[in-house]
Coordinates of C-alpha atoms and ligand atoms in Angstrom, one line a residue:
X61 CA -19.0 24.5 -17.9
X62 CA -17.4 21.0 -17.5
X63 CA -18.8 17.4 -19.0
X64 CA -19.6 14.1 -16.5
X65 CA -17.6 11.8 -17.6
X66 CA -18.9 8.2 -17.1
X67 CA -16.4 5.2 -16.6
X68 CA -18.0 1.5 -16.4
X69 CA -16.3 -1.6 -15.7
X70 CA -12.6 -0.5 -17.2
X71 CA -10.4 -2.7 -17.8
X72 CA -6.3 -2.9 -19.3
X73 CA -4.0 -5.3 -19.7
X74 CA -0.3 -5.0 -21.6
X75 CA -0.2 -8.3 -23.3
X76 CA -0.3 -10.5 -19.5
X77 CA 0.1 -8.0 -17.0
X78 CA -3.5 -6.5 -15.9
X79 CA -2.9 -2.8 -14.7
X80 CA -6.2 -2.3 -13.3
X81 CA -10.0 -4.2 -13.9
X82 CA -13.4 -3.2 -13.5
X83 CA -13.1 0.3 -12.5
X84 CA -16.1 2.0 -12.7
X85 CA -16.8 5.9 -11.0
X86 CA -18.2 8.7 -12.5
X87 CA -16.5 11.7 -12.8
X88 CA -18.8 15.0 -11.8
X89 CA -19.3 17.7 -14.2
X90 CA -17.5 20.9 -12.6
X91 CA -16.1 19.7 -10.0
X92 CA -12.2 18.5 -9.4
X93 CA -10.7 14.9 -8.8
X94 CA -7.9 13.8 -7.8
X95 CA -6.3 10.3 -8.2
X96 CA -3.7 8.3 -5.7
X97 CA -2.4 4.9 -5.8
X98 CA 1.0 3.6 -5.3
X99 CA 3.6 4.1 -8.1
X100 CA 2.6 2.0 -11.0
X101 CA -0.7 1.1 -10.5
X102 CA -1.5 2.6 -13.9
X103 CA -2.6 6.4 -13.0
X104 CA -1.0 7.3 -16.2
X105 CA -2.2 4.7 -18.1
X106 CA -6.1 5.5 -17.5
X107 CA -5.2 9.3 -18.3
X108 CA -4.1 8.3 -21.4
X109 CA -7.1 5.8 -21.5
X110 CA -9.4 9.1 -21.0
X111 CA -7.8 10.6 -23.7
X112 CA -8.1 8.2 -26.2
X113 CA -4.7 7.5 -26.6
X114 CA -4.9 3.6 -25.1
X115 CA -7.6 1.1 -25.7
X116 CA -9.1 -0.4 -23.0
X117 CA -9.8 -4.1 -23.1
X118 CA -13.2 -3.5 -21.7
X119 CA -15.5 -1.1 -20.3
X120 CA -16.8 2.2 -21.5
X121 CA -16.2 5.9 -21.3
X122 CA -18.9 7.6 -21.7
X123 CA -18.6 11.7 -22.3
X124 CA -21.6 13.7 -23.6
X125 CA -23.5 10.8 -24.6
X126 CA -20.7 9.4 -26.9
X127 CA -18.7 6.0 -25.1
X128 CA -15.2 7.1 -26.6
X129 CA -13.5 3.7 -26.4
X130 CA -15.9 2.6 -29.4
X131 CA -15.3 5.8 -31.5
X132 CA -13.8 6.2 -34.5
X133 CA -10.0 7.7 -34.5
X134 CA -11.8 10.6 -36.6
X135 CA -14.3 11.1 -34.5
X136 CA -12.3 10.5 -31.2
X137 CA -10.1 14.1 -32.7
X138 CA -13.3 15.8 -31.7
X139 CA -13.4 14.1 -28.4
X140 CA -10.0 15.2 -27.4
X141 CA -11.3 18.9 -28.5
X142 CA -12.7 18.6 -25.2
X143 CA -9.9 18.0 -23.1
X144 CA -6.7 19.9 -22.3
X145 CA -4.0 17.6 -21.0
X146 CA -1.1 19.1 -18.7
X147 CA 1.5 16.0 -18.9
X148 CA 4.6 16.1 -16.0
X149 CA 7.3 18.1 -17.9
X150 CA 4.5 20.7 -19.5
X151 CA 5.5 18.5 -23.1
X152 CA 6.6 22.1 -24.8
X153 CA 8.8 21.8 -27.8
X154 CA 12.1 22.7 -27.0
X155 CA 12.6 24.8 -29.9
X156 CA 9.5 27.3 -29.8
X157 CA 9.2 30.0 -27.3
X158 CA 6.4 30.1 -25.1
X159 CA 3.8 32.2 -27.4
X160 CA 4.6 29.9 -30.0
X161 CA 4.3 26.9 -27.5
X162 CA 0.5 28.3 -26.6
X163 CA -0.3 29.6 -29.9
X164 CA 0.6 25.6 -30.9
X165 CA -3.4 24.4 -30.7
X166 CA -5.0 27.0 -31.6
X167 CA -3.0 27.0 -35.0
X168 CA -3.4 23.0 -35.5
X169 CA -7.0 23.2 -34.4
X170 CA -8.7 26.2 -35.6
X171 CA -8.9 28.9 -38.8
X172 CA -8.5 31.9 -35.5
X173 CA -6.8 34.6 -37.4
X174 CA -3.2 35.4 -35.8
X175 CA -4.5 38.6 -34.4
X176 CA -7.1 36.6 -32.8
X177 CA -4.2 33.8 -31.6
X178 CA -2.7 36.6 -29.9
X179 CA -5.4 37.8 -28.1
X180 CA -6.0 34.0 -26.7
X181 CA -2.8 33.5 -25.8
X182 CA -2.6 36.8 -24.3
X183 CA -5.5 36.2 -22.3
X184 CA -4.3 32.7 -21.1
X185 CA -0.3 33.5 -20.5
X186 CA -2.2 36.3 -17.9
X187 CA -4.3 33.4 -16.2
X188 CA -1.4 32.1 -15.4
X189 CA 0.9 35.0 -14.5
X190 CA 3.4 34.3 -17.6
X191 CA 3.0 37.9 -19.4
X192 CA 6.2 39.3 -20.5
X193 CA 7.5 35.7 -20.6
X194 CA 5.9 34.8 -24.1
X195 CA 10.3 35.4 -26.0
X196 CA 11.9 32.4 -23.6
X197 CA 12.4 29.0 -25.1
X198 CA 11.4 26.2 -22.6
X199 CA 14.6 25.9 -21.5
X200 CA 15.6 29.3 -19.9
X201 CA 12.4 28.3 -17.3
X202 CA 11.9 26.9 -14.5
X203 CA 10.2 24.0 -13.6
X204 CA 7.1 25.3 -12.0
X205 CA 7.1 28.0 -15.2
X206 CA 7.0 25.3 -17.5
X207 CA 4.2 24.0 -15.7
X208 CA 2.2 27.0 -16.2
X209 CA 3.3 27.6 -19.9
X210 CA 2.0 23.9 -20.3
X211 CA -1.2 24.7 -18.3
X212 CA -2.0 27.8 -20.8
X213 CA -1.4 26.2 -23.3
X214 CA -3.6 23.2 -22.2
X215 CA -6.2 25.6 -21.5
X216 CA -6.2 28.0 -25.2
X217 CA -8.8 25.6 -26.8
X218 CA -11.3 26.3 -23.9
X219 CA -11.2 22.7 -22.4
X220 CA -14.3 21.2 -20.8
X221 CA -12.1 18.6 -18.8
X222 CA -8.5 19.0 -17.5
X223 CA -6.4 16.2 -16.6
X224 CA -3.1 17.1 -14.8
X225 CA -0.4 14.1 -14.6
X226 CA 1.4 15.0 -11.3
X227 CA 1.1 18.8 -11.5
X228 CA 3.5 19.4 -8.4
X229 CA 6.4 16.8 -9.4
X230 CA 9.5 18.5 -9.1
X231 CA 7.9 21.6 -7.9
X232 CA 9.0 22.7 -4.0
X233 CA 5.7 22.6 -1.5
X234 CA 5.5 26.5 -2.2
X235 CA 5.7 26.5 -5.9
X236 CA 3.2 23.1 -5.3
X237 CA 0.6 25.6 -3.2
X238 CA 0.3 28.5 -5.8
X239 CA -0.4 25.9 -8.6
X240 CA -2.9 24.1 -6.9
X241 CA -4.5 27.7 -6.0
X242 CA -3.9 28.1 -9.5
X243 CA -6.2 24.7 -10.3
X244 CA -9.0 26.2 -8.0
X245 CA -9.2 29.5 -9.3
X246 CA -9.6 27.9 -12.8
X247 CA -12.2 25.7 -11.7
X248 CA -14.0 28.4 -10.2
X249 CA -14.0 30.5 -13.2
X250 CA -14.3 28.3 -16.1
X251 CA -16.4 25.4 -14.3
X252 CA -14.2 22.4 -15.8
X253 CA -14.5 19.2 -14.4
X254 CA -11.0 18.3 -13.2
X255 CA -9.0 15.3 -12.7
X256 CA -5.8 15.8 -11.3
X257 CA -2.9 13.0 -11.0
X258 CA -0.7 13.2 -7.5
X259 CA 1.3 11.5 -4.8
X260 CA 1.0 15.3 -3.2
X261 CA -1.2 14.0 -0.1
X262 CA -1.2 17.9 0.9
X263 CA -2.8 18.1 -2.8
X264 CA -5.1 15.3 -2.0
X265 CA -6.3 16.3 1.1
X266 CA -7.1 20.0 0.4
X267 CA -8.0 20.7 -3.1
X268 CA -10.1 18.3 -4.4
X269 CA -13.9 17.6 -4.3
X270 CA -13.8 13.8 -4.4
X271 CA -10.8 11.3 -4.2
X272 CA -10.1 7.8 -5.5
X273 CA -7.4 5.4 -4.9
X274 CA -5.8 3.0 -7.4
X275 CA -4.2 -0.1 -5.7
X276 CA -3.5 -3.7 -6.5
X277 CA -5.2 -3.8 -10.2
X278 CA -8.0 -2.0 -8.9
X279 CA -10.3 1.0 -7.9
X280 CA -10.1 0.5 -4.2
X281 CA -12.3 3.3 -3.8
X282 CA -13.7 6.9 -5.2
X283 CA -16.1 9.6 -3.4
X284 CA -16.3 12.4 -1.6
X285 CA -12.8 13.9 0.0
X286 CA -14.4 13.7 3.8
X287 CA -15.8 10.2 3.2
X288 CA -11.9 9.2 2.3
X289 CA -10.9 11.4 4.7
X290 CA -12.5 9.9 7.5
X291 CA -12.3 6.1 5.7
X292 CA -11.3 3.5 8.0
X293 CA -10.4 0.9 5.1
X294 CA -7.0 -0.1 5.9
X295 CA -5.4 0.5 2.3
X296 CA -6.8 4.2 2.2
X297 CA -6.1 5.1 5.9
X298 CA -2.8 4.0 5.1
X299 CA -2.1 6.1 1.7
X300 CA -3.7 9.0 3.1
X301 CA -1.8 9.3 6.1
X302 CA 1.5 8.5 4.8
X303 CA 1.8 5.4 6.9
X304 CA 3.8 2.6 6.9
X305 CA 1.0 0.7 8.9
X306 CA -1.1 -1.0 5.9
X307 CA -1.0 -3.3 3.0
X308 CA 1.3 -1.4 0.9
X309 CA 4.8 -2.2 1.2
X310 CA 7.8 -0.9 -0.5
X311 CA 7.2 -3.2 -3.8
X312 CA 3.3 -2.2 -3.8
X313 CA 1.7 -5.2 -1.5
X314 CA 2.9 -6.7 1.7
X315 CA 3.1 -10.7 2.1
X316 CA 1.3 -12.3 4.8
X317 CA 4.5 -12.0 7.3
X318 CA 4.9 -8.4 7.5
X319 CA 0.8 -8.1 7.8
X320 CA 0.6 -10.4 10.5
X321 CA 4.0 -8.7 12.1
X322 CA 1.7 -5.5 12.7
X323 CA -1.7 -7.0 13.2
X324 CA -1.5 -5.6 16.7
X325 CA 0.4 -2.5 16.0
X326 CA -1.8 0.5 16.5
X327 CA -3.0 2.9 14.0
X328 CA -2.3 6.7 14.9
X329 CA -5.7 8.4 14.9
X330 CA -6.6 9.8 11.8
X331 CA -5.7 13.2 11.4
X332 CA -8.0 16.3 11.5
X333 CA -9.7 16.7 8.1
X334 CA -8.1 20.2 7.0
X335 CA -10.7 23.3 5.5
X336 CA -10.5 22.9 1.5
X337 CA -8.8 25.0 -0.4
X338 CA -10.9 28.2 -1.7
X339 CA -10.6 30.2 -4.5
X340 CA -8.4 33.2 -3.8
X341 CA -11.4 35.9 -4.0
X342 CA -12.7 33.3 -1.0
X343 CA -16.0 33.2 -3.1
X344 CA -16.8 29.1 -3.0
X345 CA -16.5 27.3 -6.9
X346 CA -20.3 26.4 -7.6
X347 CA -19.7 22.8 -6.8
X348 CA -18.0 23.0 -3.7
X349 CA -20.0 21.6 -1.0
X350 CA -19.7 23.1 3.0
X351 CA -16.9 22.0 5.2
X352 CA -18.1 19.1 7.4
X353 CA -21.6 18.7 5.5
X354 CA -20.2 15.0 3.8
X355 CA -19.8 13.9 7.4
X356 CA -23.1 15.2 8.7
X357 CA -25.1 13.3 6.3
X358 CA -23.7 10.4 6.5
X359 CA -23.7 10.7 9.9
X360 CA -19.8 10.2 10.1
X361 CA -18.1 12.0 13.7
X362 CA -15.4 13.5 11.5
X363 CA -11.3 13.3 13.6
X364 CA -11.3 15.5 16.1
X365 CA -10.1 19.4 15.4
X366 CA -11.7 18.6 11.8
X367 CA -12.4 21.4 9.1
X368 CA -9.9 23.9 11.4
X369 CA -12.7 23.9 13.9
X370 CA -15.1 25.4 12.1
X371 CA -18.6 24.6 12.8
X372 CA -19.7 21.3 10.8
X373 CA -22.1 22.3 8.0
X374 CA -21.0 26.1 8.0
X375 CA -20.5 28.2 4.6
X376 CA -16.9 27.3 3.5
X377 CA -16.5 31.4 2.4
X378 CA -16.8 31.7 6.4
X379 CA -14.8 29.3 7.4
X380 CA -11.4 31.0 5.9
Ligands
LIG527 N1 2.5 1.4 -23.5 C1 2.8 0.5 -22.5 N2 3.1 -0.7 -22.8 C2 3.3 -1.7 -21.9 N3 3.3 -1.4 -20.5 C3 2.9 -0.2 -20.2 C4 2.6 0.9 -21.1 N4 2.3 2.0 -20.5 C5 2.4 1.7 -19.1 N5 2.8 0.4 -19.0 C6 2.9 -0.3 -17.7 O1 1.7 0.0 -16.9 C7 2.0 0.0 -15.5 C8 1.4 1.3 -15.0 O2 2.1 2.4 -15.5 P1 1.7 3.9 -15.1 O3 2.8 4.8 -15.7 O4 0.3 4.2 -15.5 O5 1.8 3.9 -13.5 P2 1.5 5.1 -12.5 O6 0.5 4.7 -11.5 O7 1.2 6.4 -13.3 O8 3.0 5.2 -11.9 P3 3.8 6.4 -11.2 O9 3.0 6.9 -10.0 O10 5.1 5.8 -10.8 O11 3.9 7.5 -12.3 C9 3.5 0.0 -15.4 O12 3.9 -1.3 -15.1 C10 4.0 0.3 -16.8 O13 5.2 -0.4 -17.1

């Protein structure tokens, strides 16, 4: 089952230039985040921040009771035990083949015998349909089998928390929808608490359980996908909808020309909120919460032809 993490007033700068202050959410245990913002606004950066592999100047991470930004580099190894990371390219050495690739952590990180390697890597090369694959070198794949060889491999150490940094980059929308089914069924059947990286707004709008934004040095907002979904705040609308209506302009923020140039431009409606995406055996993760039921208690009309039409507040198994 997956760990809460707890971030509190964040905070990193690189020498002058702040990336991002205060940003405080929590992240639920089990269920799966994702996290926009315009291109460097320091997505990576707080990743890597999670990890333990940047300092912040401020702030605290706090993951099973430990804040990991005070911890020890010894005792911030054990941390990281927790986490699998699936980085952009998949990060497999070029030189290994793919069972070699997998077998990697498991060889660093434990005294598993190499009969018991196998039967790991077995086990995870099947989660994510790479059996019979295990002789290629990272170089006779594909992108989107990379991806997957990086994602078992991120996942033989039985991670509590998974961070994915732009899992559909480079991937066509098709390759992009079986690897986000892929991220669901996982969820679904090891419980993880996710955190997923994208500038996919299909991704953002259909697999996760909450959203946040990252824009202008800070968290502009986090929660629940239908209370983003159905946000009115200009900077989320915007990034959501893929408009060029908003504050963000081509080099991140517009000056006070262009926003008073399309002060009285109207804003499309928003769009419908779509059905999340359910685990292929249609049986709901055990955090997902009931199309529609974000809305109803907050008493928020969702966009018309919301959740594909589907009564609000009906079981999300029955609404496929
Ligand atoms: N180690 C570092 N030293 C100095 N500056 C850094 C370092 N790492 C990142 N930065 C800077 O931090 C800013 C945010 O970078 P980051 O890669 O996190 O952005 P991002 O939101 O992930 O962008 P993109 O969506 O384009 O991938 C950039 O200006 C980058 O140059």
């Amino acid at each position: 089952m997956g760990v809460e993490i707890d971030i509190r007033g964040l905070t990193k700068s690189f020498g002058r230039q702040v990336i991002w202050r205060d940003v405080t959410l929590t992240l639920p245990a089990g269920e799966i985040s994702v996290l926009l913002g315009p291109s460097g606004t320091g997505k990576s950066v707080l990743l890597k921040t999670l990890v333990g592999l940047l300092r912040p100047d401020a702030g605290s991470i706090v993951i099973e009771g430990q804040d990991i930004c005070r911890l020890k580099e010894r005792d911030l190894y054990e941390v990281r035990k927790l986490f699998g990371v699936l980085f952009q390219d998949g990060a497999l050495f070029g030189s290994m083949n793919l069972y070699d690739n997998v077998a990697f952590p498991l060889r660093e990180h434990t005294r598993k015998s190499e009969s018991e390697i196998r039967a790991v890597v077995r086990e995870k090369m099947d989660l994510v349909g790479l059996v019979g694959a295990e002789d290629k070198l990272p170089g006779e794949l594909s992108g989107g089998m990379r991806k997957r060889a990086g994602l078992a491999r991120a996942l033989v150490l039985d991670p509590k928390i998974i961070l994915f940094d732009e899992p559909d980059s480079g991937l066509d929308p098709v390759r992009t929808a079986f690897l986000n089914q892929l991220i669901v069924d996982l969820n679904q059947r090891i419980g993880a608490t996710i955190l997923i990286v994208t500038h996919d707004i299909n991704t953002a709008r259909t697999v996760p359980d909450n959203i946040g934004l990252l824009y202008h040095r800070h968290l502009a907002m986090f929660g629940p996908r239908e209370m983003l979904l159905s946000s009115e705040e200009s900077v989320v609308r915007q990034f959501l909808n893929a408009q060029r209506v908003g504050p963000i302009g081509m080099s991140e923020e517009k000056d006070a020309d262009e926003l008073a140039a399309e002060r009285d431009t109207e804003l499309p409606p928003l769009p419908p909120i779509p059905l999340q995406m359910m685990p292929s055996d249609g049986v709901p993760r055990s955090r997902q919460r009931p199309p529609g039921q974000w809305c109803a208690e907050n008493g928020i009309v969702p966009p018309a032809g919301s959740f594909g039409g589907s009564d609000v507040g009906a079981d999300p198994a029955a609404a496929l």
